PDB file of C-alpha atoms in Angstrom:
ATOM      1  CA  MET A   1      90.397 245.219  88.695  1.00 73.00           C
ATOM      2  CA  LYS A   2      89.116 241.838  87.151  1.00 76.00           C
ATOM      3  CA  GLN A   3      91.619 242.322  84.298  1.00 78.00           C
ATOM      4  CA  ARG A   4      94.347 242.629  86.949  1.00 77.00           C
ATOM      5  CA  ALA A   5      93.197 239.770  88.784  1.00 76.00           C
ATOM      6  CA  PHE A   6      92.990 237.491  85.665  1.00 72.00           C
ATOM      7  CA  LEU A   7      96.424 238.554  84.339  1.00 74.00           C
ATOM      8  CA  LEU A   8      97.687 238.089  87.946  1.00 76.00           C
ATOM      9  CA  ALA A   9      96.284 234.159  87.901  1.00 76.00           C
ATOM     10  CA  LEU A  10      97.636 233.978  84.125  1.00 74.00           C
ATOM     11  CA  ALA A  11     101.340 234.591  85.434  1.00 76.00           C
ATOM     12  CA  VAL A  12     101.054 232.431  88.240  1.00 73.00           C
ATOM     13  CA  LEU A  13      99.854 229.818  85.924  1.00 69.00           C
ATOM     14  CA  VAL A  14     102.628 230.507  83.342  1.00 70.00           C
ATOM     15  CA  ALA A  15     105.150 230.323  86.199  1.00 70.00           C
ATOM     16  CA  ALA A  16     103.991 226.831  87.199  1.00 64.00           C
ATOM     17  CA  LEU A  17     103.875 225.527  83.843  1.00 61.00           C
ATOM     18  CA  LEU A  18     107.661 226.897  83.219  1.00 57.00           C
ATOM     19  CA  SER A  19     108.656 225.340  86.311  1.00 57.00           C
ATOM     20  CA  ALA A  20     107.394 222.135  85.725  1.00 52.00           C
ATOM     21  CA  CYS A  21     109.252 222.033  82.546  1.00 51.00           C
ATOM     22  CA  THR A  22     112.804 222.471  83.974  1.00 50.00           C
ATOM     23  CA  PRO A  23     115.029 220.029  84.881  1.00 52.00           C
ATOM     24  CA  SER A  24     115.084 218.621  88.328  1.00 52.00           C
ATOM     25  CA  LEU A  25     117.429 219.511  90.641  1.00 51.00           C
ATOM     26  CA  ALA A  26     119.123 217.291  93.509  1.00 52.00           C
ATOM     27  CA  ASN A  27     121.252 218.895  96.325  1.00 52.00           C
ATOM     28  CA  ASN A  28     124.721 216.632  96.605  1.00 53.00           C
ATOM     29  CA  SER A  29     125.362 215.744  99.843  1.00 59.00           C
ATOM     30  CA  GLY A  30     128.928 216.901  99.942  1.00 61.00           C
ATOM     31  CA  SER A  31     128.188 220.406  98.647  1.00 61.00           C
ATOM     32  CA  SER A  32     125.513 223.246  98.877  1.00 64.00           C
ATOM     33  CA  GLN A  33     125.535 223.684  95.133  1.00 65.00           C
ATOM     34  CA  PRO A  34     122.414 222.101  93.762  1.00 64.00           C
ATOM     35  CA  THR A  35     123.159 219.463  90.622  1.00 66.00           C
ATOM     36  CA  ILE A  36     121.135 218.146  87.982  1.00 66.00           C
ATOM     37  CA  ALA A  37     120.067 214.749  88.294  1.00 64.00           C
ATOM     38  CA  LEU A  38     119.845 212.610  84.883  1.00 63.00           C
ATOM     39  CA  HIS A  39     118.721 209.459  84.560  1.00 63.00           C
ATOM     40  CA  THR A  40     119.756 207.836  81.506  1.00 64.00           C
ATOM     41  CA  PRO A  41     117.662 204.378  80.113  1.00 61.00           C
ATOM     42  CA  ALA A  42     119.332 201.261  79.733  1.00 60.00           C
ATOM     43  CA  ALA A  43     121.284 200.964  76.295  1.00 61.00           C
ATOM     44  CA  ASN A  44     119.623 197.472  75.439  1.00 65.00           C
ATOM     45  CA  LEU A  45     115.878 199.635  74.569  1.00 63.00           C
ATOM     46  CA  THR A  46     114.787 199.195  71.108  1.00 61.00           C
ATOM     47  CA  PRO A  47     111.820 201.750  69.903  1.00 65.00           C
ATOM     48  CA  THR A  48     109.563 198.958  68.954  1.00 70.00           C
ATOM     49  CA  PRO A  49     108.803 195.380  69.953  1.00 69.00           C
ATOM     50  CA  THR A  50     109.873 193.173  67.609  1.00 69.00           C
ATOM     51  CA  ALA A  51     107.630 190.164  65.890  1.00 66.00           C
ATOM     52  CA  PRO A  52     108.062 186.604  66.599  1.00 77.00           C
ATOM     53  CA  PRO A  53     110.001 184.926  63.975  1.00 86.00           C
ATOM     54  CA  GLN A  54     106.657 182.876  63.303  1.00 89.00           C
ATOM     55  CA  THR A  55     102.880 183.270  63.867  1.00 92.00           C
ATOM     56  CA  ILE A  56     100.078 180.443  63.521  1.00 95.00           C
ATOM     57  CA  VAL A  57      96.687 181.517  64.054  1.00 95.00           C
ATOM     58  CA  ALA A  58      93.550 179.411  63.655  1.00 96.00           C
ATOM     59  CA  PHE A  59      89.974 179.830  63.917  1.00 96.00           C
ATOM     60  CA  ALA A  60      86.601 177.895  63.110  1.00 97.00           C
ATOM     61  CA  SER A  61      83.991 179.073  60.673  1.00 96.00           C
ATOM     62  CA  ASN A  62      81.309 178.579  63.402  1.00 96.00           C
ATOM     63  CA  GLN A  63      82.190 178.614  67.055  1.00 95.00           C
ATOM     64  CA  SER A  64      78.904 177.441  68.126  1.00 95.00           C
ATOM     65  CA  PRO A  65      77.818 174.523  65.470  1.00 96.00           C
ATOM     66  CA  LYS A  66      75.239 171.880  66.289  1.00 95.00           C
ATOM     67  CA  VAL A  67      76.403 168.548  67.636  1.00 95.00           C
ATOM     68  CA  ASN A  68      75.655 167.334  64.225  1.00 95.00           C
ATOM     69  CA  ASP A  69      77.168 169.756  61.601  1.00 95.00           C
ATOM     70  CA  SER A  70      79.978 170.739  59.334  1.00 96.00           C
ATOM     71  CA  ILE A  71      82.472 173.561  60.071  1.00 97.00           C
ATOM     72  CA  THR A  72      85.765 174.718  58.600  1.00 97.00           C
ATOM     73  CA  ILE A  73      89.038 175.207  60.577  1.00 97.00           C
ATOM     74  CA  TYR A  74      91.138 178.060  58.974  1.00 97.00           C
ATOM     75  CA  VAL A  75      95.079 178.304  59.726  1.00 97.00           C
ATOM     76  CA  ILE A  76      97.170 180.975  58.990  1.00 96.00           C
ATOM     77  CA  PHE A  77     101.049 180.417  58.900  1.00 96.00           C
ATOM     78  CA  HIS A  78     103.527 183.758  58.790  1.00 95.00           C
ATOM     79  CA  ILE A  79     106.983 183.225  59.182  1.00 93.00           C
ATOM     80  CA  SER A  80     109.980 185.587  58.735  1.00 89.00           C
ATOM     81  CA  VAL A  81     111.928 185.126  55.637  1.00 83.00           C
ATOM     82  CA  ASN A  82     115.702 186.120  55.560  1.00 83.00           C
ATOM     83  CA  GLY A  83     115.208 188.378  58.794  1.00 79.00           C
ATOM     84  CA  GLY A  84     112.284 190.186  57.084  1.00 81.00           C
ATOM     85  CA  PRO A  85     108.814 190.681  58.908  1.00 82.00           C
ATOM     86  CA  PRO A  86     106.762 187.588  58.917  1.00 86.00           C
ATOM     87  CA  ARG A  87     105.147 186.805  56.066  1.00 91.00           C
ATOM     88  CA  GLY A  88     102.268 184.235  54.725  1.00 92.00           C
ATOM     89  CA  VAL A  89     104.319 181.273  52.891  1.00 92.00           C
ATOM     90  CA  GLY A  90     103.203 178.475  50.754  1.00 94.00           C
ATOM     91  CA  GLY A  91     104.123 174.775  50.880  1.00 95.00           C
ATOM     92  CA  ALA A  92     104.044 174.583  54.544  1.00 96.00           C
ATOM     93  CA  SER A  93     102.561 171.193  55.873  1.00 97.00           C
ATOM     94  CA  VAL A  94      99.489 171.887  58.479  1.00 97.00           C
ATOM     95  CA  SER A  95      97.673 169.273  60.805  1.00 97.00           C
ATOM     96  CA  LEU A  96      95.174 169.612  63.401  1.00 97.00           C
ATOM     97  CA  ASP A  97      94.910 167.680  66.700  1.00 96.00           C
ATOM     98  CA  PHE A  98      91.213 167.863  68.611  1.00 96.00           C
ATOM     99  CA  THR A  99      90.880 167.405  72.071  1.00 96.00           C
ATOM    100  CA  PHE A 100      88.131 167.963  74.321  1.00 94.00           C
ATOM    101  CA  TYR A 101      88.336 170.741  77.314  1.00 87.00           C
ATOM    102  CA  SER A 102      89.506 167.892  79.453  1.00 89.00           C
ATOM    103  CA  GLY A 103      92.294 166.690  77.285  1.00 91.00           C
ATOM    104  CA  ALA A 104      90.680 163.715  76.057  1.00 94.00           C
ATOM    105  CA  PRO A 105      91.065 163.256  72.298  1.00 95.00           C
ATOM    106  CA  VAL A 106      87.923 163.836  69.646  1.00 95.00           C
ATOM    107  CA  SER A 107      88.577 160.677  67.476  1.00 93.00           C
ATOM    108  CA  GLN A 108      86.172 161.454  65.082  1.00 94.00           C
ATOM    109  CA  LEU A 109      87.852 164.772  64.079  1.00 95.00           C
ATOM    110  CA  ASN A 110      91.247 163.558  64.569  1.00 93.00           C
ATOM    111  CA  SER A 111      90.462 160.814  61.832  1.00 91.00           C
ATOM    112  CA  GLN A 112      89.021 163.615  59.494  1.00 88.00           C
ATOM    113  CA  GLY A 113      92.195 166.091  60.001  1.00 77.00           C
ATOM    114  CA  GLY A 114      94.891 164.930  57.755  1.00 87.00           C
ATOM    115  CA  THR A 115      97.337 167.430  56.586  1.00 94.00           C
ATOM    116  CA  GLN A 116      97.144 170.238  54.382  1.00 95.00           C
ATOM    117  CA  GLN A 117      99.586 172.558  52.677  1.00 96.00           C
ATOM    118  CA  THR A 118      99.462 176.050  52.858  1.00 96.00           C
ATOM    119  CA  THR A 119      98.731 178.215  49.852  1.00 96.00           C
ATOM    120  CA  GLN A 120     101.168 181.168  48.873  1.00 95.00           C
ATOM    121  CA  ASP A 121      99.651 183.667  51.276  1.00 95.00           C
ATOM    122  CA  GLY A 122     100.115 181.034  54.396  1.00 95.00           C
ATOM    123  CA  TRP A 123      96.318 179.828  54.581  1.00 96.00           C
ATOM    124  CA  ALA A 124      95.635 176.344  55.045  1.00 97.00           C
ATOM    125  CA  ALA A 125      91.557 175.032  55.226  1.00 96.00           C
ATOM    126  CA  PHE A 126      90.366 171.921  57.143  1.00 97.00           C
ATOM    127  CA  PRO A 127      86.515 171.430  56.031  1.00 96.00           C
ATOM    128  CA  ILE A 128      85.214 168.473  58.969  1.00 96.00           C
ATOM    129  CA  SER A 129      81.986 167.370  59.693  1.00 95.00           C
ATOM    130  CA  PHE A 130      80.672 165.376  62.536  1.00 95.00           C
ATOM    131  CA  THR A 131      77.840 163.838  64.239  1.00 94.00           C
ATOM    132  CA  GLY A 132      76.832 163.507  67.898  1.00 93.00           C
ATOM    133  CA  LEU A 133      79.662 165.831  69.576  1.00 93.00           C
ATOM    134  CA  GLN A 134      78.733 166.212  73.357  1.00 92.00           C
ATOM    135  CA  ALA A 135      76.707 169.571  73.689  1.00 93.00           C
ATOM    136  CA  GLN A 136      78.262 172.503  75.433  1.00 93.00           C
ATOM    137  CA  THR A 137      81.741 170.583  75.440  1.00 94.00           C
ATOM    138  CA  PRO A 138      84.576 173.026  74.342  1.00 96.00           C
ATOM    139  CA  ILE A 139      86.668 171.342  71.582  1.00 96.00           C
ATOM    140  CA  LEU A 140      90.094 172.654  71.397  1.00 97.00           C
ATOM    141  CA  VAL A 141      92.437 172.794  68.248  1.00 96.00           C
ATOM    142  CA  GLU A 142      96.118 172.248  68.235  1.00 97.00           C
ATOM    143  CA  VAL A 143      98.007 173.290  65.162  1.00 97.00           C
ATOM    144  CA  THR A 144     101.272 171.876  64.197  1.00 97.00           C
ATOM    145  CA  VAL A 145     103.127 173.276  61.207  1.00 97.00           C
ATOM    146  CA  SER A 146     106.066 171.857  59.232  1.00 96.00           C
ATOM    147  CA  TYR A 147     108.234 173.968  57.130  1.00 95.00           C
ATOM    148  CA  HIS A 148     111.643 173.770  55.738  1.00 93.00           C
ATOM    149  CA  GLY A 149     112.535 170.971  58.293  1.00 94.00           C
ATOM    150  CA  LYS A 150     111.327 172.499  61.265  1.00 95.00           C
ATOM    151  CA  THR A 151     108.343 172.050  63.310  1.00 96.00           C
ATOM    152  CA  TYR A 152     106.192 174.779  65.030  1.00 95.00           C
ATOM    153  CA  GLN A 153     103.066 173.822  67.326  1.00 95.00           C
ATOM    154  CA  GLN A 154     100.578 176.088  68.394  1.00 95.00           C
ATOM    155  CA  PRO A 155      98.316 174.697  71.283  1.00 95.00           C
ATOM    156  CA  ARG A 156      94.800 175.909  71.750  1.00 94.00           C
ATOM    157  CA  ALA A 157      94.846 177.718  68.688  1.00 95.00           C
ATOM    158  CA  ALA A 158      91.392 177.757  68.000  1.00 96.00           C
ATOM    159  CA  PHE A 159      87.963 176.293  69.670  1.00 95.00           C
ATOM    160  CA  PHE A 160      84.294 175.927  68.993  1.00 96.00           C
ATOM    161  CA  THR A 161      81.487 174.447  71.240  1.00 95.00           C
ATOM    162  CA  PRO A 162      78.916 172.338  70.073  1.00 95.00           C
ATOM    163  CA  LEU A 163      75.512 173.403  70.927  1.00 94.00           C
ATOM    164  CA  ALA A 164      72.255 171.170  71.209  1.00 90.00           C
ATOM    165  CA  GLY A 165      69.952 172.352  68.569  1.00 72.00           C
ATOM    166  CA  SER A 166      66.626 173.867  69.675  1.00 65.00           C
ATOM    167  CA  PRO A 167      63.379 172.862  68.126  1.00 58.00           C
ATOM    168  CA  THR A 168      62.078 175.042  65.482  1.00 60.00           C
ATOM    169  CA  PRO A 169      58.685 176.284  66.114  1.00 63.00           C
ATOM    170  CA  THR A 170      56.207 175.558  63.242  1.00 66.00           C
ATOM    171  CA  PRO A 171      53.017 177.720  63.026  1.00 72.00           C
ATOM    172  CA  LYS A 172      49.616 176.127  63.705  1.00 72.00           C
ATOM    173  CA  PRO A 173      47.218 176.311  60.995  1.00 76.00           C
ATOM    174  CA  GLY A 174      44.447 179.257  62.067  1.00 69.00           C
ATOM    175  CA  GLY A 175      46.326 179.982  65.100  1.00 57.00           C
ATOM    176  CA  GLY A 176      46.727 183.626  64.631  1.00 55.00           C
ATOM    177  CA  GLY A 177      47.145 184.095  68.725  1.00 52.00           C
ATOM    178  CA  GLY A 178      44.353 186.604  69.133  1.00 52.00           C
ATOM    179  CA  GLY A 179      42.477 184.600  71.585  1.00 50.00           C
ATOM    180  CA  GLY A 180      39.091 185.301  69.639  1.00 49.00           C
ATOM    181  CA  ASN A 181      37.235 183.609  67.194  1.00 51.00           C
ATOM    182  CA  ASN A 182      37.674 184.473  63.584  1.00 48.00           C
TER     183      ASN A 182
END
């Protein structure tokens, strides 16, 4: 008896699954005959998204340096060459612009930026040093790249936030911390 109930339940499940796989029917209001409703996708769909013609990425070697510190800002520039996928290219001119989150320029950093050329794989590095930056105030990095007569900009490509240095604890001689006498 259990076997028959199981087979009956299995048959109902198979019938439900098969009915879910058949085309949907829609009644035509002018006819009593059911018709199949087909929905064709738009003709301009592509199977995969296309890559942007250029990519600019930047990052700081340390996103939480001290207010008196040195870091390096790295930039990666990729561009589509001859219709192919974007790849790193050498010889592009890269410059940086530093601003506080409020939009005010960071003069001591902007004077160090200068211009770097990308290597053959599209990388550029900007070592910078600073003193007395305002603690807990994010600094945004805008990247400008010039390549073959065109200029590309990436606002807010990178950021870092200087932190006030915390005092380093120094051990006291003979202070074992046990609370008792030795």
